[in-house]
Coordinates of C-alpha atoms and ligand atoms in Angstrom, one line a residue:
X1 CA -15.5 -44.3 0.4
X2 CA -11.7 -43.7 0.4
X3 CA -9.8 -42.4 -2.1
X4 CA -6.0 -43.9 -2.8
X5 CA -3.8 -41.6 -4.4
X6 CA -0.3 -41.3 -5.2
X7 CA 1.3 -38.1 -5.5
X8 CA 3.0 -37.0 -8.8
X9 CA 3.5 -33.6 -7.0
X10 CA 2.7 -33.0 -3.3
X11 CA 3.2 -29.8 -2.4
X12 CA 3.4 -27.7 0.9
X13 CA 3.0 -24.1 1.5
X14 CA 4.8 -22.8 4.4
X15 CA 4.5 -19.2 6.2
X16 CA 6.5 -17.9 9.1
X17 CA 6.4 -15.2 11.1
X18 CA 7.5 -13.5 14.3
X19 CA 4.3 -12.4 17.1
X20 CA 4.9 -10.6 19.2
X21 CA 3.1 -12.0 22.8
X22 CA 2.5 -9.7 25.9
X23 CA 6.1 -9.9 27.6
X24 CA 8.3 -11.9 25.1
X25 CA 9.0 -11.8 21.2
X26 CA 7.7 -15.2 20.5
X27 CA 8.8 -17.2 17.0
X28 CA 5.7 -19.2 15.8
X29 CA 6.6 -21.0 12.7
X30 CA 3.6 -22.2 10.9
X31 CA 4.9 -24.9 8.9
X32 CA 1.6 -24.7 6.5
X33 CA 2.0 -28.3 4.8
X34 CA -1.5 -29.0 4.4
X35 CA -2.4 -28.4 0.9
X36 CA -0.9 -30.6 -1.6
X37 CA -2.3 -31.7 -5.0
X38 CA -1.5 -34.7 -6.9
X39 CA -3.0 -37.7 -9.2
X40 CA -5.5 -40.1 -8.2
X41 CA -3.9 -43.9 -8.8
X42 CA -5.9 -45.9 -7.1
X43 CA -10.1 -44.9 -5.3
X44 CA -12.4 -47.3 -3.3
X45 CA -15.5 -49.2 -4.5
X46 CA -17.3 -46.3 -2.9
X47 CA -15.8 -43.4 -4.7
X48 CA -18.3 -42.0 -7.1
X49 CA -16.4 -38.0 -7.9
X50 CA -12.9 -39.2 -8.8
X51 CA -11.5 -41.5 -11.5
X52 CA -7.8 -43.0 -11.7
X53 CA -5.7 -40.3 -13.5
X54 CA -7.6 -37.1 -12.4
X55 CA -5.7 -34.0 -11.1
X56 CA -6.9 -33.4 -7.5
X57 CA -5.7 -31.1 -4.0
X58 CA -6.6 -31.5 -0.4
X59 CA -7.3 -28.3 1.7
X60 CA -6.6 -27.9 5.2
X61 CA -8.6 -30.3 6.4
X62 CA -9.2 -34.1 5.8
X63 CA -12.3 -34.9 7.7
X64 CA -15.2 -34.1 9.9
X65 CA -18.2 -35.4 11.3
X66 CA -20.3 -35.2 7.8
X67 CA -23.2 -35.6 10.3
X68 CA -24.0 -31.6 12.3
X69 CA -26.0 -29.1 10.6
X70 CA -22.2 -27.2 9.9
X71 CA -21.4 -30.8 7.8
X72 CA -24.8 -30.5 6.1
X73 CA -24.7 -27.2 5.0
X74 CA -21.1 -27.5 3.5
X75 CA -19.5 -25.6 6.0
X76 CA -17.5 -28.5 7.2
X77 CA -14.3 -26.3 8.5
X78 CA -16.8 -25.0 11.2
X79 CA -17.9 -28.2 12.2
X80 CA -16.5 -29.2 15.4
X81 CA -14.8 -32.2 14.9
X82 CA -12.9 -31.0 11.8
X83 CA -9.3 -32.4 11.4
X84 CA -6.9 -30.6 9.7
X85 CA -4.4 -31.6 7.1
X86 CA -1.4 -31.1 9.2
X87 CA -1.1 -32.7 13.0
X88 CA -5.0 -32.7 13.3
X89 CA -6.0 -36.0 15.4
X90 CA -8.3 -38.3 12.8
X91 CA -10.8 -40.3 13.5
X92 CA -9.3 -42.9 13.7
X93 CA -6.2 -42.1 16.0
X94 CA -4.0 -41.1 13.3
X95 CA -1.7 -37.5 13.4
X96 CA -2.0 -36.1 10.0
X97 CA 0.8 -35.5 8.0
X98 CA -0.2 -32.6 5.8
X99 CA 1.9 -32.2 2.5
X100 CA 5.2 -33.9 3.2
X101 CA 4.1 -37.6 1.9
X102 CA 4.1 -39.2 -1.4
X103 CA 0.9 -40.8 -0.5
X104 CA -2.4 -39.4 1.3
X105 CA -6.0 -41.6 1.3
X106 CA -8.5 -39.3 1.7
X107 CA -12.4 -39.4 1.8
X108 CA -13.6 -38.0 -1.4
X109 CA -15.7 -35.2 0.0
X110 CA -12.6 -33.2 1.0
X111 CA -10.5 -33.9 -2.5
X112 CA -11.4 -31.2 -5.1
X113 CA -10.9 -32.3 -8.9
X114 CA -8.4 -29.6 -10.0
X115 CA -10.1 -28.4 -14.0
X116 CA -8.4 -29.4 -16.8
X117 CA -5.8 -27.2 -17.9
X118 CA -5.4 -25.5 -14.4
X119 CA -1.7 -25.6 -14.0
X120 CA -1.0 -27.7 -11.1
X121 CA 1.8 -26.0 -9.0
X122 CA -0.3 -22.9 -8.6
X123 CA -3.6 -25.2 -7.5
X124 CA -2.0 -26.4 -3.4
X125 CA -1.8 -22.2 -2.6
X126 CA -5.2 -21.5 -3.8
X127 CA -7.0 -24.1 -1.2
X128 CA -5.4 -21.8 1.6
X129 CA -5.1 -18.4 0.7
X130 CA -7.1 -18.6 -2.5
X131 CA -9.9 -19.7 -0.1
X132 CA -9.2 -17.7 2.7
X133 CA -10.3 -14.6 0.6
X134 CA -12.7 -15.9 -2.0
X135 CA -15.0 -17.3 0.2
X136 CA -15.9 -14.2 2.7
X137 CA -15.6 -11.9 -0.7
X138 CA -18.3 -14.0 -2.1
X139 CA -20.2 -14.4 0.9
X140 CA -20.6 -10.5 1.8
X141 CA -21.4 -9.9 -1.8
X142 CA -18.3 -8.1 -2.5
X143 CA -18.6 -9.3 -6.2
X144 CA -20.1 -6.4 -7.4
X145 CA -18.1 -4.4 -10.4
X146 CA -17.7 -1.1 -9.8
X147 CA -17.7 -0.9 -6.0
X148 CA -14.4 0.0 -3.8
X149 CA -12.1 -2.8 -2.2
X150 CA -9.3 -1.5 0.0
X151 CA -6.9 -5.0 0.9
X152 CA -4.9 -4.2 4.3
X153 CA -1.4 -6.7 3.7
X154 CA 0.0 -7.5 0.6
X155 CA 1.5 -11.1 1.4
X156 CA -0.2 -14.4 0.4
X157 CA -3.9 -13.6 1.1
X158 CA -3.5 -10.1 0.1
X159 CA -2.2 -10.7 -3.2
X160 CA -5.2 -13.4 -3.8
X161 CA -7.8 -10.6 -3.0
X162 CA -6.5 -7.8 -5.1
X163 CA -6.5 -10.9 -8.1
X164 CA -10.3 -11.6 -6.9
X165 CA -11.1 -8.3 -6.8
X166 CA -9.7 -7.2 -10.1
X167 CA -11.2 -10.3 -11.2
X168 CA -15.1 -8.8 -9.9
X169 CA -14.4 -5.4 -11.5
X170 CA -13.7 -3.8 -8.2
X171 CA -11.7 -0.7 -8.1
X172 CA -8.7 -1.7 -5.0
X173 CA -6.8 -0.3 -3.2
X174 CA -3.9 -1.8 -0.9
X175 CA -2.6 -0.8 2.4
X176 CA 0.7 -1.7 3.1
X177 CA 3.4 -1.2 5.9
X178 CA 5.9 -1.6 2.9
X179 CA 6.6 1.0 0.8
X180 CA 8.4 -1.0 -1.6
X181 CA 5.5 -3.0 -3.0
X182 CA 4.1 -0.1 -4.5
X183 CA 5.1 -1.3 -7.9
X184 CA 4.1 -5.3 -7.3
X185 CA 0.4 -3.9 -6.0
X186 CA 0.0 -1.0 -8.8
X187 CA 2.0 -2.9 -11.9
X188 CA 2.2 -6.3 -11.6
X189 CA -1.1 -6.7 -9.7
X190 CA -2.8 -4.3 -11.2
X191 CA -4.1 -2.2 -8.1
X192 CA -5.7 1.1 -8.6
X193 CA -4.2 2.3 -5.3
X194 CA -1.9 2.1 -3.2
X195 CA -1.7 3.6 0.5
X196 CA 1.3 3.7 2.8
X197 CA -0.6 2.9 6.9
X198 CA 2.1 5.0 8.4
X199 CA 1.6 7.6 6.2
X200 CA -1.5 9.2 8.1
X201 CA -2.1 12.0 5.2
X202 CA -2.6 9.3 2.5
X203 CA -4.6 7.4 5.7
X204 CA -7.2 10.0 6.2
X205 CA -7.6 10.8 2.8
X206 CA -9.5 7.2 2.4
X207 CA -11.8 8.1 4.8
X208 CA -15.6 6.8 3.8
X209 CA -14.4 5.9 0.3
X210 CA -14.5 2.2 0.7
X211 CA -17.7 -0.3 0.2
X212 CA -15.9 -3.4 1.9
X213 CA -12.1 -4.3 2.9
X214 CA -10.5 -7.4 3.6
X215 CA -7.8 -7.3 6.1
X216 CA -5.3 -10.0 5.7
X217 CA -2.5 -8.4 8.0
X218 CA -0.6 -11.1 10.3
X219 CA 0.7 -8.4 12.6
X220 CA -0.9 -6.0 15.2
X221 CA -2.4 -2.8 13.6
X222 CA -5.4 -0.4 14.2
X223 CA -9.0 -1.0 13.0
X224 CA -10.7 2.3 13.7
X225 CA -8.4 3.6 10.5
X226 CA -9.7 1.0 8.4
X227 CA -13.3 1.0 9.3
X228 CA -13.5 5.0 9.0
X229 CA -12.7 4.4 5.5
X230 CA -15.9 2.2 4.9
X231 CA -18.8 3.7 3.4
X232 CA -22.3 4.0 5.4
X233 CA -23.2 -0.3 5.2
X234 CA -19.8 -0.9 4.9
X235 CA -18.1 -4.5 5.3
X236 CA -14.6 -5.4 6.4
X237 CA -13.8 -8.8 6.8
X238 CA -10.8 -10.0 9.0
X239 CA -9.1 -12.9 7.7
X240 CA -5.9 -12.5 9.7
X241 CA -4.9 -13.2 12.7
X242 CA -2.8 -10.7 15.0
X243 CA -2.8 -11.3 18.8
X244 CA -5.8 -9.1 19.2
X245 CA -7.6 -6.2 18.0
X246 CA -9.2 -3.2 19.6
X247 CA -11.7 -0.8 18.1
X248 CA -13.7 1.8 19.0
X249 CA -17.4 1.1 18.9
X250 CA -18.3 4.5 17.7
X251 CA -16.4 3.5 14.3
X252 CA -18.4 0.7 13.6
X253 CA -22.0 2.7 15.0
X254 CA -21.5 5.9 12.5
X255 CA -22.1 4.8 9.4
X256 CA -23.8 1.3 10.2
X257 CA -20.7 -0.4 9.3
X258 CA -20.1 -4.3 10.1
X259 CA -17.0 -6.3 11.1
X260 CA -16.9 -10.1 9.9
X261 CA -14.2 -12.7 10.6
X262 CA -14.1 -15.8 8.0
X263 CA -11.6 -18.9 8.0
X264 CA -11.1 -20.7 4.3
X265 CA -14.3 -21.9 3.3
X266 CA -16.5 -25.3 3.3
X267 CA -16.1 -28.1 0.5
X268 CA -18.4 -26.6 -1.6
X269 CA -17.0 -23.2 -1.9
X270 CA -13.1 -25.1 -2.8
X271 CA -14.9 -26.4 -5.7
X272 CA -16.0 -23.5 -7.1
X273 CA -13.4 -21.1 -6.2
X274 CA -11.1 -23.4 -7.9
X275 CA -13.4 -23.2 -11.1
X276 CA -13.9 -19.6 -10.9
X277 CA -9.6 -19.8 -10.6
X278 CA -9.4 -21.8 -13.8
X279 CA -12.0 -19.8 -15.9
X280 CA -10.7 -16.3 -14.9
X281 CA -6.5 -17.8 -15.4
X282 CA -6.0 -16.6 -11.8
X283 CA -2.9 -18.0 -10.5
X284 CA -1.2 -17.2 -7.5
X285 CA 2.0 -15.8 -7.3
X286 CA 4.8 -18.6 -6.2
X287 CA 8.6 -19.8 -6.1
X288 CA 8.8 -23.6 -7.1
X289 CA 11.8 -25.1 -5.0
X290 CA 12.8 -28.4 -3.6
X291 CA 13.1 -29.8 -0.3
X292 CA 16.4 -29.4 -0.5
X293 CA 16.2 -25.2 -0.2
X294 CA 14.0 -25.6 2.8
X295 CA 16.4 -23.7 5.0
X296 CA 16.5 -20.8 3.0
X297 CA 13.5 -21.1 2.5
X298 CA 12.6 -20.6 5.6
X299 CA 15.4 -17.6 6.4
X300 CA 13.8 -15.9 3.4
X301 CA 10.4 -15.9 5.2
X302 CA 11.7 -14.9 8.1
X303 CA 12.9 -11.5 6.0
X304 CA 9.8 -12.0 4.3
X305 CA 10.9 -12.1 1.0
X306 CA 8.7 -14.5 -0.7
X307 CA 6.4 -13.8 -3.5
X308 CA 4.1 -15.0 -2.0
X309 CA 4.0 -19.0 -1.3
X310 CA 6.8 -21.5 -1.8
X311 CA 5.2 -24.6 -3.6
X312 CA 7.9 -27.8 -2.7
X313 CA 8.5 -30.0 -5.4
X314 CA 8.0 -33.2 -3.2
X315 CA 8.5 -35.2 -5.9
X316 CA 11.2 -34.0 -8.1
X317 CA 13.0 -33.5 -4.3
X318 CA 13.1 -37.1 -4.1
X319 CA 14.3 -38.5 -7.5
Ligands
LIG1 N1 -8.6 -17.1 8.3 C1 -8.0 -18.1 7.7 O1 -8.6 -19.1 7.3 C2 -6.5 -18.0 7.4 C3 -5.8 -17.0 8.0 N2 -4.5 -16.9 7.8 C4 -3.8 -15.8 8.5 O2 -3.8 -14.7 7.6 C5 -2.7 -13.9 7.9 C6 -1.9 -13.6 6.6 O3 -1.4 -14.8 6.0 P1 -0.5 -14.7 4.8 O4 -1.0 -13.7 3.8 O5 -0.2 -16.0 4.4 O6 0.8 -14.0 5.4 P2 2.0 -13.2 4.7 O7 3.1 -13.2 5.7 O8 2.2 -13.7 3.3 O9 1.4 -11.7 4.5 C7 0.9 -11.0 5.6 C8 1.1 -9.5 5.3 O10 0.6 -8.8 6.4 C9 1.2 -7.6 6.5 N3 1.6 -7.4 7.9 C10 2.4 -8.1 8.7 N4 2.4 -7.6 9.9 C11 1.7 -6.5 9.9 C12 1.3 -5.5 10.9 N5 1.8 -5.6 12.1 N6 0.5 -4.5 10.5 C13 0.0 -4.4 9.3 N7 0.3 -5.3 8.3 C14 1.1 -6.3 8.6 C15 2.4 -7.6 5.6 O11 2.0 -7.0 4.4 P3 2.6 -5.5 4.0 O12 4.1 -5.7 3.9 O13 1.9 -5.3 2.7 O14 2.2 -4.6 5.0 C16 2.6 -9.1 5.3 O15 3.1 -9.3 4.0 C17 -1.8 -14.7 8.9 O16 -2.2 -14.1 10.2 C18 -2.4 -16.1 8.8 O17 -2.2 -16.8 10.0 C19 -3.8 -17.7 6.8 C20 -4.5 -18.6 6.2 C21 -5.9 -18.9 6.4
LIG2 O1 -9.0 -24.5 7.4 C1 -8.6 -23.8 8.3 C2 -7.4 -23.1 8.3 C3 -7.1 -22.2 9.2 C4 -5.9 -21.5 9.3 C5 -5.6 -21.0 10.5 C6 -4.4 -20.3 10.8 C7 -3.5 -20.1 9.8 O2 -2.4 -19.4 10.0 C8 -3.8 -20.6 8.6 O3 -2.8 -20.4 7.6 C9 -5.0 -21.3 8.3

């Protein structure tokens, strides 16, 4: 039932950012060191997916019950005794370590086979962010060439969404509270727009031209902007998570829209993102660096000037 691997690789993605709370600027550092990826060495009697030698990751999350309608219908990261990959309680007592081991034994139902020829570095960000966004893109159909995608936050989630959605044949558009990723979204990324939020000219002008938005900002920002740019039936999905969020009811009521929330995806949905990832060469944007640079790393979050995940080099750290 177990599988025994031993890491060539393991890799942990780590994000960092300041919230502010109701009375105090609170730091939250969200050491992210859940997803790693690696090569099988050694799997159970019981192991039936996974062979010696295979390239595999592990998601946020290393178990659940397997047992509620949630584990049935491979939704497993609603189920309510999921444990995550990083200082989640197992079943068994154990705190999980997330991504900074050599060696992880896993249950084979929560270890995706990583396709042949998938470069391996970029595989440990796409079981978080890559996730994050595939999942409710595919889920509220937003898959459909031709139709309008606006992305709110160009970070690590965002810049997996405008890849997805260029990928569907979508025509997107970013919002950004940084003017100076214009040229990353429109050039490198190959957006068809990009919109300033403070800019309330370039705002308004959006206004109904959008079939579905996902909104990956960390921060505190207005929805009723966002949603007035949806079309009649329009979807926007929030995958963030800011403090809180207000909206005005009447902006969801004219033009029928619908507000969704969605959190990475089930076991099922891994899988095939991460062949959908390998068929389309959709790789997410990183900086390779060794433990070693883990402070700077984690100043340069704090500036936020990372493009757009670290990937640590467990293994070449420790030679
Ligand atoms: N639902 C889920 O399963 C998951 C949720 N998350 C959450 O998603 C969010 C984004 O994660 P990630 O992409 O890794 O983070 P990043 O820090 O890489 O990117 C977030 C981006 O949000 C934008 N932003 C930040 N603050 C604000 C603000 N106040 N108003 C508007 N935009 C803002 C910035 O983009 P710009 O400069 O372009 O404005 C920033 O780059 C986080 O809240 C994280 O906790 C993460 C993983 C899984
Ligand atoms: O699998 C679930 C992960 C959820 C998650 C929650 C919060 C956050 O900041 C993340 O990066 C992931």
């Amino acid at each position: 039932m177990m599988l025994h691997w031993r890491l060539s690789i393991a890799v942990s993605v780590m994000q960092m950012y300041i919230r502010p709370d109701t009375n105090t600027m609170a730091l939250f550092i969200r050491l992210f060191l859940g997803m790693k990826y690696g090569v099988v060495t050694e799997v159970g009697s019981n192991v039936t997916q996974f062979k010696v030698g295979d390239h595999v990751g592990v998601g946020t999350y290393v178990n659940s019950c397997k047992d509620c309608e949630r584990c049935s219908n491979f939704l497993e990261v609603h189920c309510k005794k999921v444990v995550f990959t990083f200082n989640g309680i197992d079943y068994d007592g154990t705190i999980t370590k997330g991504g900074y081991s050599s060696l992880i034994v896993v249950h084979e139902r929560y270890c995706f086979k990583i396709p042949d020829g998938y470069p391996l570095e970029f595989a440990a960000p796409l079981l978080c962010a890559g996730i994050t966004v595939y999942k409710p893109m595919m889920h509220h159909k937003m898959n459909q060439p031709g139709k309008s995608l606006g992305v709110v936050g160009l970070g690590g989630l965002g810049h997996m969404a405008v890849k997805f959605g260029k990928a569907f044949g979508l025509n997107v558009t970013v919002f950004s509270t940084s003017e100076s990723k214009w040229d990353e979204a429109i050039n490198i990324l190959g957006a068809e727009k990009f919109v300033l939020s403070s800019d309330t000219q370039q705002m308004q002008e959006m206004e109904s031209k959008l079939d579905f938005i996902v909104d990956t900002a960390a921060g505190d920002h207005p929805l009723d902007p966002y949603l007035n740019m949806l079309d009649v039936h329009g979807i926007m999905v929030l995958v963030g998570f800011p403090s809180e969020i207000k909206l005005s009811p009447i902006s969801l009521s004219i033009g029928a829209r619908n507000l969704a929330g969605s959190v990475t995806g089930g076991t099922k949905d891994i899988q095939s993102m991460l062949e959908y990832c390998a068929a389309h060469k959709i790789y997410p944007k990183i900086e390779v660096i060794k433990i070693n640079y883990i402070n700077e790393a984690l100043e340069r979050m704090i500036k936020n000037d990372v493009k757009y995940r670290f990937v640590i080099d467990i293994e070449n750290s420790l030679k």
